[in-house]
């Protein structure tokens, strides 16, 4: 189900988190839970993966993660402020030590001039550390954009976990 590259990226996160006794939480929109699914595809991942939030709708982002309406209405769901609030909310609503959030336009529709198909905002945060925020415009179709988003999210988690 998950290719070799995705499994390797997930293993890197799990190994780094185990070394530091860190728990992970995900907050996903355009990836629809694929980051959590990739991590949990690895047997024994339950010692690291605490939970995952799939918050596709704005109301879910608000209810489950506490994303403020002013961020959603003022910047839109696909924005750095919303990605930051999603990651912070995931930490606040879990027992995890490290979080990653993903929000974007995976396509094929839904893109605009300001927010084209492929635009993805990701934020990773570890308790007590400064968050890492990344903005990308990934090329390709829906599956490709989501796959690259998952790989990017896993790389960000691993980077924070290895500090």
Short mmCIF file of N, CA and C in Angstrom, two decimals:
data_model
loop_
_atom_site.label_atom_id
_atom_site.label_comp_id
_atom_site.label_asym_id
_atom_site.label_seq_id
_atom_site.Cartn_x
_atom_site.Cartn_y
_atom_site.Cartn_z
N UNK A 1 0.82 -1.19 0.00
CA UNK A 1 0.00 0.00 0.00
C UNK A 1 0.87 1.27 0.00
N UNK A 2 1.93 1.28 0.77
CA UNK A 2 2.82 2.43 0.82
C UNK A 2 4.15 2.02 0.21
N UNK A 3 4.71 2.89 -0.64
CA UNK A 3 5.94 2.54 -1.33
C UNK A 3 7.14 2.58 -0.39
N UNK A 4 8.26 2.11 -0.92
CA UNK A 4 9.49 1.98 -0.13
C UNK A 4 9.94 3.33 0.46
N UNK A 5 9.86 4.38 -0.34
CA UNK A 5 10.29 5.71 0.13
C UNK A 5 9.44 6.19 1.29
N UNK A 6 8.14 5.98 1.21
CA UNK A 6 7.24 6.40 2.28
C UNK A 6 7.50 5.60 3.55
N UNK A 7 7.70 4.30 3.40
CA UNK A 7 7.96 3.44 4.56
C UNK A 7 9.29 3.83 5.23
N UNK A 8 10.30 4.12 4.43
CA UNK A 8 11.59 4.55 4.99
C UNK A 8 11.45 5.87 5.75
N UNK A 9 10.71 6.80 5.19
CA UNK A 9 10.50 8.09 5.86
C UNK A 9 9.77 7.90 7.18
N UNK A 10 8.78 7.02 7.19
CA UNK A 10 8.04 6.74 8.43
C UNK A 10 8.94 6.07 9.46
N UNK A 11 9.75 5.13 9.02
CA UNK A 11 10.69 4.45 9.93
C UNK A 11 11.65 5.45 10.58
N UNK A 12 12.12 6.41 9.79
CA UNK A 12 13.04 7.42 10.33
C UNK A 12 12.38 8.19 11.47
N UNK A 13 11.12 8.57 11.28
CA UNK A 13 10.37 9.28 12.32
C UNK A 13 10.23 8.40 13.56
N UNK A 14 9.83 7.17 13.36
CA UNK A 14 9.60 6.26 14.49
C UNK A 14 10.87 6.01 15.27
N UNK A 15 11.97 5.78 14.58
CA UNK A 15 13.26 5.53 15.25
C UNK A 15 13.69 6.75 16.06
N UNK A 16 13.61 7.92 15.44
CA UNK A 16 14.02 9.16 16.12
C UNK A 16 13.14 9.42 17.34
N UNK A 17 11.85 9.19 17.22
CA UNK A 17 10.93 9.42 18.35
C UNK A 17 11.16 8.41 19.46
N UNK A 18 11.41 7.16 19.11
CA UNK A 18 11.68 6.15 20.14
C UNK A 18 12.94 6.50 20.94
N UNK A 19 13.97 6.96 20.25
CA UNK A 19 15.23 7.32 20.93
C UNK A 19 15.00 8.40 21.99
N UNK A 20 14.06 9.30 21.71
CA UNK A 20 13.82 10.44 22.60
C UNK A 20 12.51 10.33 23.37
N UNK A 21 11.87 9.16 23.26
CA UNK A 21 10.60 8.89 23.95
C UNK A 21 9.54 9.95 23.64
N UNK A 22 9.40 10.27 22.35
CA UNK A 22 8.44 11.26 21.90
C UNK A 22 7.21 10.59 21.30
N UNK A 23 6.07 11.21 21.55
CA UNK A 23 4.80 10.78 20.95
C UNK A 23 4.43 11.77 19.85
N UNK A 24 3.81 11.27 18.78
CA UNK A 24 3.46 12.07 17.61
C UNK A 24 1.95 12.20 17.47
N UNK A 25 1.52 13.38 17.04
CA UNK A 25 0.13 13.64 16.66
C UNK A 25 0.15 14.32 15.29
N UNK A 26 -0.84 13.99 14.45
CA UNK A 26 -0.95 14.63 13.15
C UNK A 26 -2.26 15.40 13.07
N UNK A 27 -2.24 16.49 12.30
CA UNK A 27 -3.44 17.28 12.01
C UNK A 27 -3.44 17.48 10.50
N UNK A 28 -4.35 16.79 9.82
CA UNK A 28 -4.30 16.74 8.37
C UNK A 28 -5.59 17.23 7.73
N UNK A 29 -5.42 17.92 6.63
CA UNK A 29 -6.56 18.32 5.81
C UNK A 29 -6.41 17.68 4.43
N UNK A 30 -5.62 18.25 3.54
CA UNK A 30 -5.55 17.74 2.17
C UNK A 30 -4.99 16.33 2.06
N UNK A 31 -4.25 15.88 3.05
CA UNK A 31 -3.71 14.51 3.02
C UNK A 31 -4.68 13.50 3.62
N UNK A 32 -5.75 13.96 4.22
CA UNK A 32 -6.81 13.08 4.66
C UNK A 32 -6.41 11.93 5.56
N UNK A 33 -5.37 12.12 6.36
CA UNK A 33 -4.94 11.07 7.28
C UNK A 33 -3.79 10.20 6.76
N UNK A 34 -3.26 10.54 5.60
CA UNK A 34 -2.19 9.71 5.02
C UNK A 34 -0.88 9.76 5.80
N UNK A 35 -0.60 10.86 6.47
CA UNK A 35 0.63 10.92 7.29
C UNK A 35 0.50 9.91 8.42
N UNK A 36 -0.61 9.94 9.13
CA UNK A 36 -0.84 8.99 10.22
C UNK A 36 -0.89 7.56 9.68
N UNK A 37 -1.53 7.38 8.53
CA UNK A 37 -1.63 6.04 7.94
C UNK A 37 -0.26 5.50 7.56
N UNK A 38 0.61 6.35 7.05
CA UNK A 38 1.96 5.90 6.68
C UNK A 38 2.74 5.50 7.92
N UNK A 39 2.64 6.30 8.98
CA UNK A 39 3.32 5.94 10.23
C UNK A 39 2.79 4.63 10.80
N UNK A 40 1.48 4.47 10.79
CA UNK A 40 0.88 3.29 11.41
C UNK A 40 0.94 2.06 10.50
N UNK A 41 1.42 2.23 9.27
CA UNK A 41 1.66 1.07 8.41
C UNK A 41 2.83 0.24 8.91
N UNK A 42 3.65 0.85 9.76
CA UNK A 42 4.83 0.17 10.32
C UNK A 42 4.40 -0.54 11.60
N UNK A 43 4.62 -1.83 11.65
CA UNK A 43 4.26 -2.62 12.84
C UNK A 43 4.96 -2.05 14.07
N UNK A 44 4.25 -1.95 15.17
CA UNK A 44 4.82 -1.46 16.42
C UNK A 44 4.79 0.05 16.57
N UNK A 45 4.20 0.75 15.63
CA UNK A 45 4.20 2.22 15.67
C UNK A 45 3.34 2.78 16.80
N UNK A 46 2.56 1.94 17.45
CA UNK A 46 1.68 2.44 18.51
C UNK A 46 2.44 2.99 19.71
N UNK A 47 3.72 2.69 19.82
CA UNK A 47 4.50 3.27 20.92
C UNK A 47 4.90 4.72 20.63
N UNK A 48 4.68 5.18 19.41
CA UNK A 48 5.04 6.54 19.01
C UNK A 48 3.81 7.36 18.59
N UNK A 49 2.94 6.79 17.78
CA UNK A 49 1.79 7.53 17.25
C UNK A 49 0.71 7.61 18.32
N UNK A 50 0.44 8.83 18.77
CA UNK A 50 -0.53 9.05 19.83
C UNK A 50 -1.94 9.16 19.27
N UNK A 51 -2.10 9.93 18.20
CA UNK A 51 -3.39 10.06 17.52
C UNK A 51 -3.22 10.92 16.28
N UNK A 52 -4.27 10.94 15.47
CA UNK A 52 -4.30 11.79 14.28
C UNK A 52 -5.65 12.45 14.15
N UNK A 53 -5.64 13.68 13.69
CA UNK A 53 -6.86 14.43 13.43
C UNK A 53 -6.98 14.64 11.92
N UNK A 54 -8.11 14.25 11.36
CA UNK A 54 -8.40 14.56 9.96
C UNK A 54 -9.46 15.64 10.00
N UNK A 55 -9.05 16.85 9.67
CA UNK A 55 -9.94 18.01 9.77
C UNK A 55 -10.06 18.65 8.39
N UNK A 56 -10.82 17.99 7.56
CA UNK A 56 -10.99 18.43 6.17
C UNK A 56 -11.82 19.71 6.08
N UNK A 57 -12.88 19.78 6.84
CA UNK A 57 -13.76 20.94 6.82
C UNK A 57 -13.28 22.01 7.81
N UNK A 58 -13.59 23.25 7.50
CA UNK A 58 -13.23 24.34 8.41
C UNK A 58 -13.82 24.14 9.79
N UNK A 59 -15.07 23.69 9.85
CA UNK A 59 -15.72 23.47 11.14
C UNK A 59 -14.97 22.42 11.96
N UNK A 60 -14.46 21.40 11.30
CA UNK A 60 -13.67 20.38 12.01
C UNK A 60 -12.37 20.97 12.54
N UNK A 61 -11.74 21.82 11.75
CA UNK A 61 -10.51 22.48 12.22
C UNK A 61 -10.81 23.28 13.49
N UNK A 62 -11.94 23.95 13.48
CA UNK A 62 -12.35 24.78 14.62
C UNK A 62 -12.71 23.91 15.82
N UNK A 63 -13.59 22.94 15.63
CA UNK A 63 -14.09 22.11 16.73
C UNK A 63 -13.02 21.20 17.32
N UNK A 64 -12.26 20.54 16.47
CA UNK A 64 -11.32 19.52 16.96
C UNK A 64 -9.97 20.09 17.37
N UNK A 65 -9.55 21.18 16.71
CA UNK A 65 -8.21 21.71 16.95
C UNK A 65 -8.20 23.12 17.52
N UNK A 66 -9.36 23.75 17.58
CA UNK A 66 -9.42 25.11 18.11
C UNK A 66 -8.86 26.16 17.19
N UNK A 67 -8.84 25.89 15.88
CA UNK A 67 -8.35 26.90 14.94
C UNK A 67 -9.32 28.09 14.99
N UNK A 68 -8.81 29.29 15.23
CA UNK A 68 -9.68 30.45 15.35
C UNK A 68 -10.37 30.81 14.03
N UNK A 69 -11.63 31.26 14.15
CA UNK A 69 -12.37 31.69 12.97
C UNK A 69 -11.64 32.81 12.25
N UNK A 70 -11.00 33.71 13.00
CA UNK A 70 -10.33 34.84 12.33
C UNK A 70 -9.20 34.35 11.43
N UNK A 71 -8.53 33.26 11.79
CA UNK A 71 -7.49 32.70 10.92
C UNK A 71 -8.11 32.08 9.68
N UNK A 72 -9.19 31.33 9.89
CA UNK A 72 -9.87 30.68 8.76
C UNK A 72 -10.49 31.70 7.81
N UNK A 73 -11.19 32.68 8.36
CA UNK A 73 -11.88 33.66 7.53
C UNK A 73 -10.92 34.71 6.96
N UNK A 74 -9.93 35.07 7.75
CA UNK A 74 -8.99 36.11 7.32
C UNK A 74 -7.93 35.64 6.36
N UNK A 75 -7.50 34.39 6.49
CA UNK A 75 -6.40 33.88 5.67
C UNK A 75 -6.82 32.72 4.78
N UNK A 76 -7.91 32.05 5.14
CA UNK A 76 -8.34 30.87 4.41
C UNK A 76 -7.74 29.61 5.00
N UNK A 77 -8.38 28.49 4.75
CA UNK A 77 -7.94 27.21 5.30
C UNK A 77 -6.54 26.84 4.83
N UNK A 78 -6.20 27.24 3.62
CA UNK A 78 -4.88 26.93 3.08
C UNK A 78 -3.99 28.14 3.29
N UNK A 79 -3.38 28.19 4.48
CA UNK A 79 -2.54 29.32 4.85
C UNK A 79 -1.61 28.91 5.98
N UNK A 80 -0.54 29.66 6.13
CA UNK A 80 0.39 29.39 7.22
C UNK A 80 -0.26 29.60 8.59
N UNK A 81 -1.03 30.69 8.80
CA UNK A 81 -1.66 30.86 10.12
C UNK A 81 -2.56 29.67 10.50
N UNK A 82 -3.29 29.13 9.55
CA UNK A 82 -4.15 27.99 9.85
C UNK A 82 -3.30 26.75 10.11
N UNK A 83 -2.26 26.54 9.32
CA UNK A 83 -1.37 25.38 9.55
C UNK A 83 -0.73 25.48 10.94
N UNK A 84 -0.31 26.68 11.33
CA UNK A 84 0.27 26.85 12.67
C UNK A 84 -0.75 26.55 13.76
N UNK A 85 -1.96 27.05 13.58
CA UNK A 85 -3.01 26.80 14.57
C UNK A 85 -3.38 25.33 14.63
N UNK A 86 -3.38 24.66 13.48
CA UNK A 86 -3.67 23.22 13.46
C UNK A 86 -2.62 22.43 14.25
N UNK A 87 -1.35 22.73 14.04
CA UNK A 87 -0.27 22.02 14.75
C UNK A 87 -0.34 22.30 16.25
N UNK A 88 -0.53 23.57 16.61
CA UNK A 88 -0.64 23.92 18.02
C UNK A 88 -1.85 23.26 18.65
N UNK A 89 -2.97 23.25 17.93
CA UNK A 89 -4.19 22.62 18.43
C UNK A 89 -4.04 21.12 18.60
N UNK A 90 -3.32 20.49 17.69
CA UNK A 90 -3.09 19.05 17.80
C UNK A 90 -2.30 18.72 19.07
N UNK A 91 -1.29 19.53 19.36
CA UNK A 91 -0.54 19.32 20.61
C UNK A 91 -1.42 19.55 21.82
N UNK A 92 -2.20 20.62 21.78
CA UNK A 92 -3.05 20.98 22.92
C UNK A 92 -4.15 19.96 23.18
N UNK A 93 -4.60 19.26 22.14
CA UNK A 93 -5.71 18.31 22.28
C UNK A 93 -5.22 16.86 22.25
N UNK A 94 -3.98 16.65 22.67
CA UNK A 94 -3.41 15.30 22.69
C UNK A 94 -2.41 15.19 23.83
N UNK A 95 -1.83 14.03 23.93
CA UNK A 95 -0.77 13.80 24.91
C UNK A 95 0.58 13.70 24.21
N UNK A 96 0.65 14.18 22.98
CA UNK A 96 1.86 14.06 22.17
C UNK A 96 2.87 15.16 22.49
N UNK A 97 4.10 14.93 22.02
CA UNK A 97 5.22 15.85 22.21
C UNK A 97 5.57 16.58 20.93
N UNK A 98 5.15 16.03 19.82
CA UNK A 98 5.54 16.56 18.51
C UNK A 98 4.34 16.42 17.57
N UNK A 99 4.12 17.46 16.77
CA UNK A 99 2.95 17.48 15.88
C UNK A 99 3.35 17.96 14.50
N UNK A 100 2.56 17.53 13.52
CA UNK A 100 2.70 18.07 12.17
C UNK A 100 1.30 18.35 11.64
N UNK A 101 1.18 19.45 10.90
CA UNK A 101 -0.09 19.78 10.26
C UNK A 101 0.15 19.96 8.77
N UNK A 102 -0.89 19.65 7.99
CA UNK A 102 -0.84 19.77 6.54
C UNK A 102 -2.17 20.33 6.06
N UNK A 103 -2.12 21.41 5.29
CA UNK A 103 -3.32 21.95 4.66
C UNK A 103 -2.93 22.46 3.27
N UNK A 104 -3.75 22.15 2.28
CA UNK A 104 -3.38 22.55 0.93
C UNK A 104 -4.49 22.33 -0.07
N UNK A 105 -4.13 22.59 -1.33
CA UNK A 105 -5.04 22.40 -2.46
C UNK A 105 -4.45 21.26 -3.31
N UNK A 106 -5.02 20.08 -3.16
CA UNK A 106 -4.49 18.91 -3.86
C UNK A 106 -5.04 18.77 -5.28
N UNK A 107 -6.13 19.46 -5.57
CA UNK A 107 -6.67 19.45 -6.92
C UNK A 107 -7.54 18.23 -7.21
N UNK A 108 -7.98 18.06 -8.42
CA UNK A 108 -7.57 18.86 -9.57
C UNK A 108 -8.23 20.24 -9.62
N UNK A 109 -9.35 20.43 -8.92
CA UNK A 109 -10.00 21.74 -8.88
C UNK A 109 -9.69 22.45 -7.58
N UNK A 110 -10.31 23.60 -7.41
CA UNK A 110 -10.20 24.33 -6.15
C UNK A 110 -9.08 25.34 -6.11
N UNK A 111 -8.21 25.34 -7.09
CA UNK A 111 -7.12 26.30 -7.10
C UNK A 111 -7.57 27.67 -7.56
N UNK A 112 -6.85 28.68 -7.12
CA UNK A 112 -7.08 30.06 -7.55
C UNK A 112 -5.73 30.66 -7.93
N UNK A 113 -5.74 31.89 -8.40
CA UNK A 113 -4.49 32.56 -8.74
C UNK A 113 -3.59 32.69 -7.50
N UNK A 114 -4.19 33.05 -6.37
CA UNK A 114 -3.44 33.21 -5.13
C UNK A 114 -3.09 31.88 -4.47
N UNK A 115 -3.95 30.89 -4.67
CA UNK A 115 -3.76 29.58 -4.05
C UNK A 115 -3.95 28.49 -5.11
N UNK A 116 -2.87 28.27 -5.88
CA UNK A 116 -2.98 27.32 -7.00
C UNK A 116 -3.02 25.87 -6.52
N UNK A 117 -3.49 25.01 -7.40
CA UNK A 117 -3.41 23.58 -7.13
C UNK A 117 -1.94 23.24 -6.86
N UNK A 118 -1.69 22.49 -5.81
CA UNK A 118 -0.33 22.13 -5.41
C UNK A 118 0.20 22.93 -4.24
N UNK A 119 -0.49 24.04 -3.89
CA UNK A 119 -0.06 24.84 -2.73
C UNK A 119 -0.34 24.05 -1.46
N UNK A 120 0.70 23.88 -0.66
CA UNK A 120 0.56 23.15 0.60
C UNK A 120 1.35 23.89 1.68
N UNK A 121 0.71 24.09 2.82
CA UNK A 121 1.36 24.65 4.01
C UNK A 121 1.50 23.53 5.03
N UNK A 122 2.70 23.39 5.58
CA UNK A 122 2.98 22.38 6.60
C UNK A 122 3.66 23.06 7.78
N UNK A 123 3.32 22.62 8.98
CA UNK A 123 3.98 23.11 10.19
C UNK A 123 4.26 21.91 11.08
N UNK A 124 5.47 21.85 11.58
CA UNK A 124 5.84 20.84 12.57
C UNK A 124 6.28 21.57 13.83
N UNK A 125 5.87 21.06 14.97
CA UNK A 125 6.21 21.71 16.24
C UNK A 125 6.47 20.64 17.29
N UNK A 126 7.48 20.91 18.10
CA UNK A 126 7.81 20.05 19.23
C UNK A 126 7.66 20.88 20.49
N UNK A 127 7.07 20.31 21.51
CA UNK A 127 6.86 21.02 22.76
C UNK A 127 8.14 21.71 23.20
N UNK A 128 8.04 23.00 23.49
CA UNK A 128 9.18 23.76 23.97
C UNK A 128 10.12 24.26 22.89
N UNK A 129 9.81 24.01 21.63
CA UNK A 129 10.67 24.45 20.54
C UNK A 129 9.89 25.32 19.56
N UNK A 130 10.63 26.06 18.76
CA UNK A 130 10.02 26.92 17.75
C UNK A 130 9.49 26.06 16.61
N UNK A 131 8.28 26.34 16.14
CA UNK A 131 7.72 25.57 15.02
C UNK A 131 8.51 25.78 13.72
N UNK A 132 8.43 24.79 12.87
CA UNK A 132 8.99 24.87 11.52
C UNK A 132 7.80 24.98 10.57
N UNK A 133 7.78 26.02 9.74
CA UNK A 133 6.71 26.21 8.77
C UNK A 133 7.31 26.16 7.37
N UNK A 134 6.62 25.45 6.48
CA UNK A 134 7.05 25.37 5.09
C UNK A 134 5.86 25.61 4.17
N UNK A 135 6.13 26.31 3.08
CA UNK A 135 5.13 26.55 2.03
C UNK A 135 5.69 25.98 0.74
N UNK A 136 4.91 25.17 0.07
CA UNK A 136 5.34 24.57 -1.19
C UNK A 136 4.23 24.68 -2.22
N UNK A 137 4.62 24.70 -3.48
CA UNK A 137 3.69 24.49 -4.58
C UNK A 137 4.22 23.26 -5.31
N UNK A 138 3.64 22.12 -5.00
CA UNK A 138 4.08 20.86 -5.56
C UNK A 138 3.46 20.64 -6.93
N UNK A 139 4.24 20.14 -7.88
CA UNK A 139 3.70 19.83 -9.20
C UNK A 139 3.02 18.46 -9.20
N UNK A 140 2.17 18.26 -10.20
CA UNK A 140 1.61 16.94 -10.40
C UNK A 140 0.11 16.87 -10.16
N UNK A 141 -0.39 15.65 -10.23
CA UNK A 141 -1.81 15.40 -10.03
C UNK A 141 -2.10 15.25 -8.54
N UNK A 142 -3.35 15.02 -8.21
CA UNK A 142 -3.79 14.93 -6.82
C UNK A 142 -2.98 13.90 -6.02
N UNK A 143 -2.83 12.71 -6.57
CA UNK A 143 -2.09 11.66 -5.86
C UNK A 143 -0.64 12.06 -5.61
N UNK A 144 -0.02 12.66 -6.62
CA UNK A 144 1.38 13.08 -6.49
C UNK A 144 1.53 14.18 -5.45
N UNK A 145 0.64 15.16 -5.47
CA UNK A 145 0.71 16.26 -4.50
C UNK A 145 0.53 15.72 -3.08
N UNK A 146 -0.41 14.82 -2.90
CA UNK A 146 -0.63 14.25 -1.56
C UNK A 146 0.57 13.41 -1.12
N UNK A 147 1.13 12.62 -2.02
CA UNK A 147 2.29 11.79 -1.68
C UNK A 147 3.49 12.66 -1.27
N UNK A 148 3.78 13.69 -2.06
CA UNK A 148 4.91 14.58 -1.73
C UNK A 148 4.64 15.31 -0.42
N UNK A 149 3.39 15.67 -0.17
CA UNK A 149 3.03 16.32 1.09
C UNK A 149 3.31 15.40 2.27
N UNK A 150 2.96 14.13 2.14
CA UNK A 150 3.22 13.16 3.21
C UNK A 150 4.72 13.03 3.44
N UNK A 151 5.49 12.87 2.38
CA UNK A 151 6.95 12.75 2.53
C UNK A 151 7.55 13.99 3.19
N UNK A 152 7.06 15.15 2.82
CA UNK A 152 7.55 16.41 3.42
C UNK A 152 7.20 16.46 4.90
N UNK A 153 5.96 16.11 5.24
CA UNK A 153 5.54 16.10 6.64
C UNK A 153 6.39 15.14 7.46
N UNK A 154 6.65 13.97 6.92
CA UNK A 154 7.47 12.99 7.65
C UNK A 154 8.90 13.49 7.82
N UNK A 155 9.45 14.13 6.81
CA UNK A 155 10.81 14.70 6.91
C UNK A 155 10.86 15.78 7.99
N UNK A 156 9.82 16.60 8.05
CA UNK A 156 9.77 17.65 9.07
C UNK A 156 9.69 17.06 10.47
N UNK A 157 8.86 16.03 10.64
CA UNK A 157 8.77 15.34 11.94
C UNK A 157 10.11 14.76 12.34
N UNK A 158 10.76 14.09 11.41
CA UNK A 158 12.06 13.47 11.70
C UNK A 158 13.08 14.52 12.10
N UNK A 159 13.09 15.63 11.38
CA UNK A 159 14.04 16.71 11.69
C UNK A 159 13.85 17.23 13.10
N UNK A 160 12.60 17.46 13.49
CA UNK A 160 12.34 17.93 14.85
C UNK A 160 12.66 16.87 15.89
N UNK A 161 12.33 15.64 15.60
CA UNK A 161 12.57 14.56 16.55
C UNK A 161 14.05 14.29 16.77
N UNK A 162 14.84 14.54 15.75
CA UNK A 162 16.29 14.26 15.83
C UNK A 162 17.07 15.37 16.53
N UNK A 163 16.43 16.47 16.87
CA UNK A 163 17.13 17.60 17.53
C UNK A 163 17.46 17.24 18.95
#
